Short mmCIF file of C-alpha atoms and ligand atoms in Angstrom, two decimals:
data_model
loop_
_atom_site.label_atom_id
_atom_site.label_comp_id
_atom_site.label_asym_id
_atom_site.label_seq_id
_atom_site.Cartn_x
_atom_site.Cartn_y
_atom_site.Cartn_z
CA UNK D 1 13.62 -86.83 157.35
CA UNK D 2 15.65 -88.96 155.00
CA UNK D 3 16.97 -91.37 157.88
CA UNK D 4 13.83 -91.66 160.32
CA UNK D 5 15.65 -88.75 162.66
CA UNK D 6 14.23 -88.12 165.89
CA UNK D 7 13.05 -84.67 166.58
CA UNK D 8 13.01 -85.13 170.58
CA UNK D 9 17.00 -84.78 169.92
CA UNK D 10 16.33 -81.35 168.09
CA UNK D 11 14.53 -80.52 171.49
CA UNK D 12 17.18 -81.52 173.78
CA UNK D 13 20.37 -80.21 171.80
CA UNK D 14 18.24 -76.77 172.22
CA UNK D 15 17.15 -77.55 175.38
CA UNK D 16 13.56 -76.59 174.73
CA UNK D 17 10.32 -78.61 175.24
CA UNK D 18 8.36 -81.38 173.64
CA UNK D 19 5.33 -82.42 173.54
CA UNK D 20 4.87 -85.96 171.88
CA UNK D 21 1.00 -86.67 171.44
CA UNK D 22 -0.36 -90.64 171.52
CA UNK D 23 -3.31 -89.17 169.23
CA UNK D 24 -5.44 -87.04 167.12
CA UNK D 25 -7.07 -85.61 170.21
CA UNK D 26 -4.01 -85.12 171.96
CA UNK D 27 -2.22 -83.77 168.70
CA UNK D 28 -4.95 -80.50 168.96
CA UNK D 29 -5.00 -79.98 172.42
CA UNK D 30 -0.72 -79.98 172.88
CA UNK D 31 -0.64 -78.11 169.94
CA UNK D 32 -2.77 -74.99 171.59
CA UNK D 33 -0.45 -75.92 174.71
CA UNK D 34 2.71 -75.45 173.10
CA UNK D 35 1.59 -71.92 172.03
CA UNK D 36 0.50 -70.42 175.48
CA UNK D 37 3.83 -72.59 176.78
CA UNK D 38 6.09 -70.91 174.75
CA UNK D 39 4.90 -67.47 175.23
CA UNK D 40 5.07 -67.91 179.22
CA UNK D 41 8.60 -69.38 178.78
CA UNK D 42 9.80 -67.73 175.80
CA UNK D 43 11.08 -70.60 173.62
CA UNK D 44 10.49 -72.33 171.06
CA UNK D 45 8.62 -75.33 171.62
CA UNK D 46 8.61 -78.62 169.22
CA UNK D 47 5.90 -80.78 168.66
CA UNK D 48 6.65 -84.43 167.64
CA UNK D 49 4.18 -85.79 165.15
CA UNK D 50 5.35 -89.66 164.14
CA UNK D 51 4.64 -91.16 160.71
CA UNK D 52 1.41 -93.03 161.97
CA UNK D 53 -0.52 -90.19 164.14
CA UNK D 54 0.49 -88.19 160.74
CA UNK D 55 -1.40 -90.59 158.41
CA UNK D 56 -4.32 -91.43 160.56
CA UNK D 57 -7.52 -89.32 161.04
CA UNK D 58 -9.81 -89.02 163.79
CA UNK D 59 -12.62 -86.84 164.93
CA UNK D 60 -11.67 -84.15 167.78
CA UNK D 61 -13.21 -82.29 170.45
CA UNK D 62 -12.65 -78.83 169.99
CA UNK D 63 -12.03 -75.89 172.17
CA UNK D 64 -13.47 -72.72 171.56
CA UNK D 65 -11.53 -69.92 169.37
CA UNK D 66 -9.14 -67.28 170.84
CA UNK D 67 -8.97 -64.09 169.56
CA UNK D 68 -5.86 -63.45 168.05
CA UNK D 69 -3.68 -61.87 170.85
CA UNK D 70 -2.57 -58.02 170.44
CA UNK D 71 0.52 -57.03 168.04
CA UNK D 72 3.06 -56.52 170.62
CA UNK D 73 7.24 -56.29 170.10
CA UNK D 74 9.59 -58.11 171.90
CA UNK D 75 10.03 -55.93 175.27
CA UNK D 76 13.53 -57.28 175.55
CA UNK D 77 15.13 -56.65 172.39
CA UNK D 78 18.27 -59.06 173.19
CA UNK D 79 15.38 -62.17 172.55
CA UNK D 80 15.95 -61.22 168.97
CA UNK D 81 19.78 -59.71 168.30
CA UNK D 82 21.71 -62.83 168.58
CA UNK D 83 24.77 -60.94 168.50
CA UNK D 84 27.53 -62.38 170.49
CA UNK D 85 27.40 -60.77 173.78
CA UNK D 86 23.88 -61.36 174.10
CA UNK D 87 23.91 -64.86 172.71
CA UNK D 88 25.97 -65.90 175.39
CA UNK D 89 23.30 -63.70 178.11
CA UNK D 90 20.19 -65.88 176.14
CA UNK D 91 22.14 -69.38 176.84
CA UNK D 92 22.46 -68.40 180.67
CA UNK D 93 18.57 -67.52 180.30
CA UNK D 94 18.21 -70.51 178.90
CA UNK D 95 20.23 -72.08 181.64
CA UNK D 96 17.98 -70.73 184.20
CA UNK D 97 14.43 -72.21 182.62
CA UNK D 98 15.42 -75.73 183.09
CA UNK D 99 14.74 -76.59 186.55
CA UNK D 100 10.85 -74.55 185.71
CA UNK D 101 10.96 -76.60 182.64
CA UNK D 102 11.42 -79.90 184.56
CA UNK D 103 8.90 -79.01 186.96
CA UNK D 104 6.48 -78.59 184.57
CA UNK D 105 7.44 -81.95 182.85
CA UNK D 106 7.15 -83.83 186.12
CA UNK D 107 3.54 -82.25 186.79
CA UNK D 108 2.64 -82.90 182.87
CA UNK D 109 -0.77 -84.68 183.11
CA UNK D 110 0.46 -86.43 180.07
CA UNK D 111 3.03 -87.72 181.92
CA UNK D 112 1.06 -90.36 184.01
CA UNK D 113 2.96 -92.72 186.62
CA UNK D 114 0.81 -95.81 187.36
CA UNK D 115 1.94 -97.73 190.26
CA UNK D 116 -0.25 -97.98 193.27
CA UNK D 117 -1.32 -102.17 193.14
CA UNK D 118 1.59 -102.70 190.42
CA UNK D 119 4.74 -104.84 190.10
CA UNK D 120 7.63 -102.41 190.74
CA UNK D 121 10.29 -104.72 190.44
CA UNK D 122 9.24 -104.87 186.39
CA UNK D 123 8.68 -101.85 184.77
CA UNK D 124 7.87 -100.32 181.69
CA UNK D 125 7.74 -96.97 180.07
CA UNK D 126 6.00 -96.29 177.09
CA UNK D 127 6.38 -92.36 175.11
CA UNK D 128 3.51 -91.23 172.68
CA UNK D 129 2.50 -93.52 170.67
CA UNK D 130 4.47 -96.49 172.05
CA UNK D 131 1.86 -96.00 174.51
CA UNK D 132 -1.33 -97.45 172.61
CA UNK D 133 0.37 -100.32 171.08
CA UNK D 134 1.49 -101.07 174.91
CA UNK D 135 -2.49 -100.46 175.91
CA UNK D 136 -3.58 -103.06 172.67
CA UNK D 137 -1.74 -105.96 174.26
CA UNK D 138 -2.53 -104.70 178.05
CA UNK D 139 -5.02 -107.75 178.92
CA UNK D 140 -3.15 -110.24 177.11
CA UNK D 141 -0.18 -109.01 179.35
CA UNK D 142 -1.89 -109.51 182.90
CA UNK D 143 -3.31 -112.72 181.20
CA UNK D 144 0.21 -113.86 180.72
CA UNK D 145 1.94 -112.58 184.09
CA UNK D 146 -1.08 -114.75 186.23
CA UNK D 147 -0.52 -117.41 184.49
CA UNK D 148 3.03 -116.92 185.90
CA UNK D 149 1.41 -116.20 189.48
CA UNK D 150 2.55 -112.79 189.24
CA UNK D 151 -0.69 -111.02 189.72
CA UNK D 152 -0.02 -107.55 188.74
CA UNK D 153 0.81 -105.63 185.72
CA UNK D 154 4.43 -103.79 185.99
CA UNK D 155 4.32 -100.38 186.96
CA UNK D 156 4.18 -98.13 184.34
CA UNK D 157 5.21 -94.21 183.19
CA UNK D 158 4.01 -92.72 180.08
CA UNK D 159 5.52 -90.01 178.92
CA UNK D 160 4.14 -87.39 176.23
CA UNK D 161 5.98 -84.17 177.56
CA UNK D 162 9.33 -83.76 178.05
CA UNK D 163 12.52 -82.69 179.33
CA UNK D 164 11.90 -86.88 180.82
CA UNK D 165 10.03 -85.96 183.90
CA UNK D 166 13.16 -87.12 185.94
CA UNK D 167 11.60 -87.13 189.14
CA UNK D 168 8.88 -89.79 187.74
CA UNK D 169 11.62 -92.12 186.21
CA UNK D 170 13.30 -92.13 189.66
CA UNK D 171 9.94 -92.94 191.21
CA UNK D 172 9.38 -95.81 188.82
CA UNK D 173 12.32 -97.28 189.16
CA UNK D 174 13.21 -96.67 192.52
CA UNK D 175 12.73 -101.00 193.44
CA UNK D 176 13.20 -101.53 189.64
CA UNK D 177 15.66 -104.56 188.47
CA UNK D 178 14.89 -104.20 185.00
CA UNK D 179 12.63 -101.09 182.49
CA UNK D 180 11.21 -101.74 179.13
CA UNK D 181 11.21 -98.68 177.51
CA UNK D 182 9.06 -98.94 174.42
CA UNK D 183 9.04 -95.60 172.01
CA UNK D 184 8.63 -94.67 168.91
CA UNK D 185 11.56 -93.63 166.85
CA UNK D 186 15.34 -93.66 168.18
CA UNK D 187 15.79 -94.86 171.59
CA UNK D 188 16.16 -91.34 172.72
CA UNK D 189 14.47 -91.88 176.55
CA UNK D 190 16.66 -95.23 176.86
CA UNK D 191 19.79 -93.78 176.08
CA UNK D 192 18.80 -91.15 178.79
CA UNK D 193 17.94 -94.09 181.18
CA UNK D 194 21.67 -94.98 181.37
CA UNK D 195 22.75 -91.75 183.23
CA UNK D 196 19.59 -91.70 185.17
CA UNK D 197 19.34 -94.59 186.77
CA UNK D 198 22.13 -96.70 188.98
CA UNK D 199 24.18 -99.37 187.08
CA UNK D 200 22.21 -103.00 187.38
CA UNK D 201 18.97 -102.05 186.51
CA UNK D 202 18.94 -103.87 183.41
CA UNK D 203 17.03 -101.44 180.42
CA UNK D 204 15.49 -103.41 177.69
CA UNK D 205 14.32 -101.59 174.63
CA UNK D 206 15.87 -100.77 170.95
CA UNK D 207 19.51 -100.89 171.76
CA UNK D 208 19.40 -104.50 173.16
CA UNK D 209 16.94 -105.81 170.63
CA UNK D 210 13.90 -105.97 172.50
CA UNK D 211 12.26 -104.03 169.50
CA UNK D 212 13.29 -103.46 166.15
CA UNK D 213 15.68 -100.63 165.92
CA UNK D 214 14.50 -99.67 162.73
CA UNK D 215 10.89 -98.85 161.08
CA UNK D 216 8.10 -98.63 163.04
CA UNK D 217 6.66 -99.55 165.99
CA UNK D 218 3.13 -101.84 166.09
CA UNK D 219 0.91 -103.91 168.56
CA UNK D 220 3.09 -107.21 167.21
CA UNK D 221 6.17 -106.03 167.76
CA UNK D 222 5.53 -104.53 170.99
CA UNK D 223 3.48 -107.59 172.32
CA UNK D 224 6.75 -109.83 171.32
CA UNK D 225 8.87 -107.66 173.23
CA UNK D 226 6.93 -108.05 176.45
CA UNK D 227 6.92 -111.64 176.11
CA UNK D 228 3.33 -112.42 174.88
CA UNK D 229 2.66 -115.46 172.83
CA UNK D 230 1.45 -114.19 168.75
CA UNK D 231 -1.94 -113.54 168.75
CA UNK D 232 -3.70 -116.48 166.37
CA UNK D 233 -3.70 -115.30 162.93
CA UNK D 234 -6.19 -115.97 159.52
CA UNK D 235 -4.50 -117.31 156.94
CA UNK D 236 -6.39 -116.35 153.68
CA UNK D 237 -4.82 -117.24 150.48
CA UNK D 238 -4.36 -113.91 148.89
CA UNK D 239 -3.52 -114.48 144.98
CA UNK D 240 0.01 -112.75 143.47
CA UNK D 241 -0.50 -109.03 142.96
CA UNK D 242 1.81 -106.70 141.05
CA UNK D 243 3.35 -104.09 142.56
CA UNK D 244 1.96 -100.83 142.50
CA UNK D 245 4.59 -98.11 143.15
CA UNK D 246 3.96 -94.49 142.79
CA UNK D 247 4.15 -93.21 139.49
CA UNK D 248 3.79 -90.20 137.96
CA UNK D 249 0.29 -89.38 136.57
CA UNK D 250 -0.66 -90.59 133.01
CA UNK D 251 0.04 -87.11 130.74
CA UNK D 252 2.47 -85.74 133.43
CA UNK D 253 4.63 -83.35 131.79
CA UNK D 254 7.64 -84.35 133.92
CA UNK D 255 7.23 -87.91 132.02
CA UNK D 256 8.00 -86.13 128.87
CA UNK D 257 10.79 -83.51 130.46
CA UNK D 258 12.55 -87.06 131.99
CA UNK D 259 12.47 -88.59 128.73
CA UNK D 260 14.10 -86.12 127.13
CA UNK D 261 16.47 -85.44 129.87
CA UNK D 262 17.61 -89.27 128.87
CA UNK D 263 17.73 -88.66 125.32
CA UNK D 264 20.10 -85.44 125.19
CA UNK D 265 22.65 -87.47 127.63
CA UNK D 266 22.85 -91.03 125.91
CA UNK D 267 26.25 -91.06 124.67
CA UNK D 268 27.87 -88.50 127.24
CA UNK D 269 30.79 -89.78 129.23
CA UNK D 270 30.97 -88.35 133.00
CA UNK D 271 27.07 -87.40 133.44
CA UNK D 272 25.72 -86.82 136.83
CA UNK D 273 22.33 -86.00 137.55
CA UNK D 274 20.78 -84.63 141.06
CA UNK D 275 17.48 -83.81 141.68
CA UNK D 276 15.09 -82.69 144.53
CA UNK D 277 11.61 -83.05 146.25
CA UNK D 278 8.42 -82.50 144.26
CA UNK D 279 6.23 -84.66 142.06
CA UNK D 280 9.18 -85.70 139.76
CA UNK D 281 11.54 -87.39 142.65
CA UNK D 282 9.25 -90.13 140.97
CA UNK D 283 11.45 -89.86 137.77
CA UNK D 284 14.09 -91.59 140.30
CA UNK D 285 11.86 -95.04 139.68
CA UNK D 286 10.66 -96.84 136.97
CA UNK D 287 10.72 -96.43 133.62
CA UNK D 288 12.69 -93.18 133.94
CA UNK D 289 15.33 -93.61 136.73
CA UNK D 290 17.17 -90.45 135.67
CA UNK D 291 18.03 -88.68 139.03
CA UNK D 292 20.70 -89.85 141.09
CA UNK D 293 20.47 -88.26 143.68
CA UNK D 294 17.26 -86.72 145.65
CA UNK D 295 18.47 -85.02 148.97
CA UNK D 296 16.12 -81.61 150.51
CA UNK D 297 14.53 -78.66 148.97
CA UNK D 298 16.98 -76.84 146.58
CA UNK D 299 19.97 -79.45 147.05
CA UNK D 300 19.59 -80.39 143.24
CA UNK D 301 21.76 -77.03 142.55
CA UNK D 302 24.33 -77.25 144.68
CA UNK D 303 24.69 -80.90 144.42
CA UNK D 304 25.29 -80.57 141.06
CA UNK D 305 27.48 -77.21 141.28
CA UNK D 306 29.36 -79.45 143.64
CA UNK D 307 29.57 -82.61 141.05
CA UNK D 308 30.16 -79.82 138.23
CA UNK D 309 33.39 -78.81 140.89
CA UNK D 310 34.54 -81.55 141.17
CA UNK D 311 35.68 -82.68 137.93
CA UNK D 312 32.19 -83.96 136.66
CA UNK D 313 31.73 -83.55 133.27
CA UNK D 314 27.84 -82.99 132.46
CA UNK D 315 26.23 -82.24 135.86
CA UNK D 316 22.35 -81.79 135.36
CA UNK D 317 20.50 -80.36 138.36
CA UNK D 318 16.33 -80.87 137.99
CA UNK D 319 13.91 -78.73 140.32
CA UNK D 320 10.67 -77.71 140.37
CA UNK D 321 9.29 -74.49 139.85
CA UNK D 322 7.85 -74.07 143.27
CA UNK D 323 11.24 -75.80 144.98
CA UNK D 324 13.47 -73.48 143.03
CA UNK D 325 11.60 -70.71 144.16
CA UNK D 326 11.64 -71.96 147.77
CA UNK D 327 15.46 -72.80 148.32
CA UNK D 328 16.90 -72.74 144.72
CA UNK D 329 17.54 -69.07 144.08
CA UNK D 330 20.64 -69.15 146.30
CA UNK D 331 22.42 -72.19 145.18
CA UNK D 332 21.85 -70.95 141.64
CA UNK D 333 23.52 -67.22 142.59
CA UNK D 334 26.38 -69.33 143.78
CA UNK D 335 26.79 -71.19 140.22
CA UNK D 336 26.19 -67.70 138.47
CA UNK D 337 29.19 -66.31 140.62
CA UNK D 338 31.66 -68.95 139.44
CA UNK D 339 30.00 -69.75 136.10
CA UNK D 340 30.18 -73.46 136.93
CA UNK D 341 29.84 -75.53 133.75
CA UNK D 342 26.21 -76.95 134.44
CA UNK D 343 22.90 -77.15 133.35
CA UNK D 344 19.94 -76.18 135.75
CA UNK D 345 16.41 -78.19 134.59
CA UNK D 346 13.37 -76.17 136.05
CA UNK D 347 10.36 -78.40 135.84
CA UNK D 348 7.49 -75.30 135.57
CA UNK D 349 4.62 -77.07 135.89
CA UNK D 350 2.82 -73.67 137.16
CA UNK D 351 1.82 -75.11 140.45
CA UNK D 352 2.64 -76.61 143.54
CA UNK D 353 1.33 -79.90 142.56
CA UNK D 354 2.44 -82.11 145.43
CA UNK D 355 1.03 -80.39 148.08
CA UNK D 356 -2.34 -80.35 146.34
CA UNK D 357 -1.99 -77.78 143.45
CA UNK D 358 -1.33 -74.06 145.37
CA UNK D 359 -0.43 -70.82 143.50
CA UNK D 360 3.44 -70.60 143.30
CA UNK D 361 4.35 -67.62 144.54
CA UNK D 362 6.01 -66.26 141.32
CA UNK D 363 3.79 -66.68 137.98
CA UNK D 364 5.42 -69.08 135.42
CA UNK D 365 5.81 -66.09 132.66
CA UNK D 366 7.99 -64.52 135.74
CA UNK D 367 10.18 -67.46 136.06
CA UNK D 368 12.72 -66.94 133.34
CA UNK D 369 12.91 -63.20 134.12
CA UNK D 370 14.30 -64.29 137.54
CA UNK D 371 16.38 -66.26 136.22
CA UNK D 372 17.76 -64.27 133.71
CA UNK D 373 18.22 -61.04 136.91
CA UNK D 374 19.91 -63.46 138.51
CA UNK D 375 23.16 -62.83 136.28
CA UNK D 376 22.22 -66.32 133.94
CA UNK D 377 23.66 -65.23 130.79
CA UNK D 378 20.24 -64.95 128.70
CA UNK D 379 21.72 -66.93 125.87
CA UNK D 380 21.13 -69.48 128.18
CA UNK D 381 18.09 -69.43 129.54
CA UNK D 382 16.30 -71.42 127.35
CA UNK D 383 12.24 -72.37 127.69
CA UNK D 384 10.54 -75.40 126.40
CA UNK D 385 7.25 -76.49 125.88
CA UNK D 386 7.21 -80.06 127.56
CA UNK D 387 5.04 -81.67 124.90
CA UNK D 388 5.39 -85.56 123.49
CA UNK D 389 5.67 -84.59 120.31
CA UNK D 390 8.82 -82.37 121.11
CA UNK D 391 10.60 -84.61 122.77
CA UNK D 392 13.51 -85.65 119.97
CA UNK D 393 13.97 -81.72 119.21
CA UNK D 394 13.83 -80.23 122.72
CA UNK D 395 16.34 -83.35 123.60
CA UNK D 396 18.64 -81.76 121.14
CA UNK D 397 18.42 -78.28 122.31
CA UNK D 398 19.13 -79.51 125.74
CA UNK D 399 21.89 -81.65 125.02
CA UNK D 400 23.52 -78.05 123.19
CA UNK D 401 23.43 -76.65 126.52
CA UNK D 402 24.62 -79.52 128.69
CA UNK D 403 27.46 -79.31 126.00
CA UNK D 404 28.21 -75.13 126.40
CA UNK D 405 30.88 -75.18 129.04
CA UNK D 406 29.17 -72.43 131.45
CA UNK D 407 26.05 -72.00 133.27
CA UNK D 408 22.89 -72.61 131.64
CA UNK D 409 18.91 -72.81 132.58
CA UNK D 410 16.46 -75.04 130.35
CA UNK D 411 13.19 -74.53 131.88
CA UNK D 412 10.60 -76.90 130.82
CA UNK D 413 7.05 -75.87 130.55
CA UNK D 414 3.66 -77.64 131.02
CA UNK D 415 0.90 -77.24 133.33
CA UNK D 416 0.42 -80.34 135.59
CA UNK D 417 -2.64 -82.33 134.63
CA UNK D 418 -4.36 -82.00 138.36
CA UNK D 419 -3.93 -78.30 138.11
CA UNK D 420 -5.24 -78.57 134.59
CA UNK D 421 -8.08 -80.79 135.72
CA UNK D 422 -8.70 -78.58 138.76
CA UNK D 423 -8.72 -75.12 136.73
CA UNK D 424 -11.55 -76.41 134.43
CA UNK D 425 -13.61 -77.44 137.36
CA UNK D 426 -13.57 -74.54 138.58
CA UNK D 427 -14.15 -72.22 136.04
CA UNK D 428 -17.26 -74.92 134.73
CA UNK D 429 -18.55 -74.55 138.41
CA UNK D 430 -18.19 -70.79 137.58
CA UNK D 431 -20.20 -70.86 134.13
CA UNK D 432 -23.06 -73.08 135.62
CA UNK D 433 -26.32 -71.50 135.20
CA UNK D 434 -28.37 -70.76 138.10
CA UNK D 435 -31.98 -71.63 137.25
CA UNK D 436 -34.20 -68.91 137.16
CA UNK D 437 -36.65 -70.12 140.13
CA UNK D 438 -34.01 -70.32 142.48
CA UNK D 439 -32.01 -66.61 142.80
CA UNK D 440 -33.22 -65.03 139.19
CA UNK D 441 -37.05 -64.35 139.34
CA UNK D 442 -36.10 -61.31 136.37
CA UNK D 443 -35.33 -64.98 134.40
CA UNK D 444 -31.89 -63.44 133.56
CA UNK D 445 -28.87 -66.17 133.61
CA UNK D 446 -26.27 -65.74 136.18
CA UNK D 447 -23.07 -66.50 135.25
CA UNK D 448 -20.00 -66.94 137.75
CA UNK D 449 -21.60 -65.01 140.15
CA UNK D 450 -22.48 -61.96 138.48
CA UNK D 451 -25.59 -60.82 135.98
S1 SF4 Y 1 0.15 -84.02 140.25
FE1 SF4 Y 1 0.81 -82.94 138.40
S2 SF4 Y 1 3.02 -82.74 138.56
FE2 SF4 Y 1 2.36 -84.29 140.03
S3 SF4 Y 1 2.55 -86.23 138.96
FE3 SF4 Y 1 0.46 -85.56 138.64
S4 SF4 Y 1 0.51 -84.37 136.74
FE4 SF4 Y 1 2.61 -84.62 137.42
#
C-alpha cells in the first residue's frame, strides 16, 4: 500500500478471518486452508503476506492436487444480492459466525501458547513473522534472564490466525504484569490488548517505543526491545559506492515519451502532471522527474480531471497501456462527459512490462479505437511513434494539444525493449533447426515445430 497499511484491519472491519504465515511453508499450506475455510464458513478470508515473506524464497513441501471441485451456484441466493433487506440479514449471519470463528482461532495450531516451565509474570507475544526474529535471539534471551537469576524464558503466544484467539491471550496473561507484543506492521494485536486485558498490565510494543513504529521489523530491533545486549559486529571498511536507484532501462521508450512530455510544457504557467503505477512511475526520479503525483491504478485520470477542475491550467495525466485498460477507461468516460480541458498520455508500450511482459488484454492497434468509442473527439486522439529522433516534433504536437482547451488523448507508441528482447528469443528458439539425427531421419529441417 502507499503507507505500510495493515491488512489484519481489512479483516477485522469485515469481521472475517486471517491467516498471517511466519514462512514460505506456512504461506502454501494457510493458503489451501483459507480456501476449504471459507467455503465451510462462507466468507471471505484474507491472507496477510508482509514485505519480507514476499521477497524471500524457500523450498516447500507440497500436498497432493485436488481436483477442481464441481460448478455449483450459490444455494442461497441472498449470499450474492446485496440488496438492502438482505444486506442487513448477511450482517446478522455474519453476526452469528463469530463465536465459531473464535473457536476456531483459539484451537488454530498456529496459534501456539507456550507456558508450562515459563515465566508468567513476563510475557511476550509474537504474530507471523515477528515470530522468527523473536526465535533468532531466543538463546541469547534465556542467556540474559540467568544471568539475572531468572531461570526461565517468559511465556509466550504466537499467533498466525486470527480473530486474536482471546481465550489464549487471557491464558497468557492471566499472572501477567507486563506483555511484549512484537508484530509486524501496525500494532494491530496491541491496540486490541488494551480492551482485553485489565488496566495495570503494562503492554510494551510499537505504541510505547519498544520497537520502531515504522519500517520493518528484524532480529536487531527485536533483540533491543527485549533487552539483549547488540550482538558483536565486523567492521569492514566498505569503500564509497554510488547510488544505484531504479531506472528505467537503457532504450526505454518511456525515456523518450518523458522527455518530450518536458519539452512541450517548458514555458507553460499552471502545469500539473499526475501519473500512475507501471514501469514509468520511474519517470518520477532522476533525470526526468516529470510526474507529480503517483497514487493507484488509473488515479492519473481523475487526478488530473480533478487538477483540470479545479482551476489548473495544463493538467497532463500519463498511464500505461495495460493500467488504462485496467482502471482508466472509467475515469476517462468521466472527462469525456464534461469535456474537461486535459490531456490524457497513454504510454503503449504493447505489454505489461512490469509484471514480466504479459499480453495486454486489448492489442495496441485496438487502443486508439477505444479511445476514440469512448466519445474522445477523434481530432484528438493523436498517436506517436516514441522514437529519439522525434522527440523535438512529437513535443510540439503534444504541446498543441495540452494547449486545445478540451479533452484530448496523445498515445505514445513503442514496444518495451524486454518485450522486444523477449519476442526475438522466442521466435529464434522457434527457427532453430533440429538436427537431422535427432527427430528428422527423412534429413528434412524442422522449423518451429512443423516440416
Ligand atoms: S521493462 Fe520495458 S517498459 Fe519497463 S523500463 Fe524496461 S523497457 Fe521500459
Amino acid at each position: 500500500s502507499q503507507n505500510e497499511q495493515d491488512s489484519r484491519y481489512y479483516a477485522a472491519f469485515a469481521r472475517i478471518p486471517c491467516l498471517e504465515p511466519r514462512n514460505q511453508q506456512e504461506a502454501y499450506d494457510l493458503t489451501r486452508e483459507a480456501f476449504d475455510l471459507s467455503e465451510r464458513l462462507h466468507v471471505p478470508v484474507l491472507l496477510r503476506l508482509v514485505t519480507r515473506l514476499s521477497h524471500a524464497r524457500a523450498g516447500v513441501r507440497l500436498q497432493a492436487p485436488r481436483a477442481q471441485n464441481p460448478l455449483s451456484k450459490a444455494t442461497d441466493k441472498t449470499e450474492w444480492m446485496l440488496l438492502p433487506a438482505y444486506a442487513r440479514g448477511r450482517y446478522n449471519a455474519l453476526l452469528q459466525k463469530q463465536p465459531e470463528l473464535l473457536r476456531w482461532s483459539n484451537s488454530h495450531p498456529t496459534n501456539r501458547l507456550e507456558l508450562e516451565g515459563r515465566d508468567t509474570a513476563s510475557v511476550v507475544i509474537t504474530t507471523g513473522l515477528g515470530g522468527n526474529y523473536y526465535d533468532e535471539n531466543v538463546e541469547d534471551l534465556l542467556a540474559l534472564r540467568r544471568s539475572q537469576n531468572r531461570s526461565s524464558l517468559p511465556g509466550r503466544l504466537h499467533i498466525g490466525a486470527y480473530p486474536i484467539p482471546q481465550d489464549l491471550v487471557q491464558r497468557l496473561c492471566q499472572q501477567a504484569q507486563e506483555v511484549m507484543v512484537i508484530e509486524e506492521g501496525q500494532p494491530f494485536v496491541e491496540e486490541r490488548l488494551r480492551g482485553l486485558l485489565p488496566q495495570g498490565i503494562r503492554i510494551h510494543g510499537k505504541m510505547d517505543g519498544s520497537l520502531p513504529a515504522s519500517g520493518e521489523l528484524d532480529p536487531d530491533n527485536v533483540r533491543a526491545a527485549l533487552s539483549i545486549p547488540t550482538r558483536p559486529r565486523l567492521t569492514v571498511p566498505i569503500p564509497e559506492i554510488p547510488g544505484r536507484p531504479p531506472q528505467l532501462c537503457v532504450g526505454c521508450p518511456h525515456g523518450d515519451s518523458y522527455e518530450t512530455i518536458k519539452l512541450a510544457v517548458m514555458g507553460l504557467e499552471s502545469v500539473a502532471i499526475t501519473s500512475d503505477i507501471g514501469c514509468y512511475a520511474l519517470g518520477a526520479s532522476s533525470p526526468y522527474e516529470v510526474p507529480e503525483t503517483i497514487v493507484c491504478m488509473g488515479a492519473s485520470v481523475n487526478m488530473a480531471k480533478g487538477a483540470a477542475d479545479a482551476g489548473i491550467r495544463y493538467a497532463i495525466g500519463v498511464i500505461g497501456d495495460s493500467t488504462f485498460l485496467h482502471s482508466g477507461i472509467t475515469p476517462l468516460i468521466d472527462a469525456v462527459a464534461a469535456n474537461t480541458p486535459m490531456t490524457l498520455v497513454v504510454l503503449d508500450n504493447s505489454i505489461v512490462a512490469m509484471t514480466g511482459c504479459q499480453d495486454t488484454i486489448l492489442p495496441s492497434q485496438r487502443l486508439p479505437i477505444l479511445i476514440k468509442a469512448l466519445g474522445v473527439d477523434p481530432l484528438h486522439v493523436v498517436e506517436l511513434e516514441a522514437k529519439r529522433p522525434l522527440i523535438g516534433a512529437n513535443a510540439e504536437i503534444l504541446k498543441r494539444e495540452i494547449l486545445y482547451r478540451g479533452l484530448s488523448v496523445v498515445i505514445f507508441k513503442r514496444e518495451c525493449i524486454e518485450a522486444l528482447k523477449k519476442r526475438k528469443k522466442e521466435a529464434s528458439a522457434r527457427s532453430i533447426k533440429t538436427p537431422p539425427s535427432c527427430a528428422d531421419p527423412t534429413g528434412e529441417s524442422v522449423v518451429g515445430g512443423e516440416k
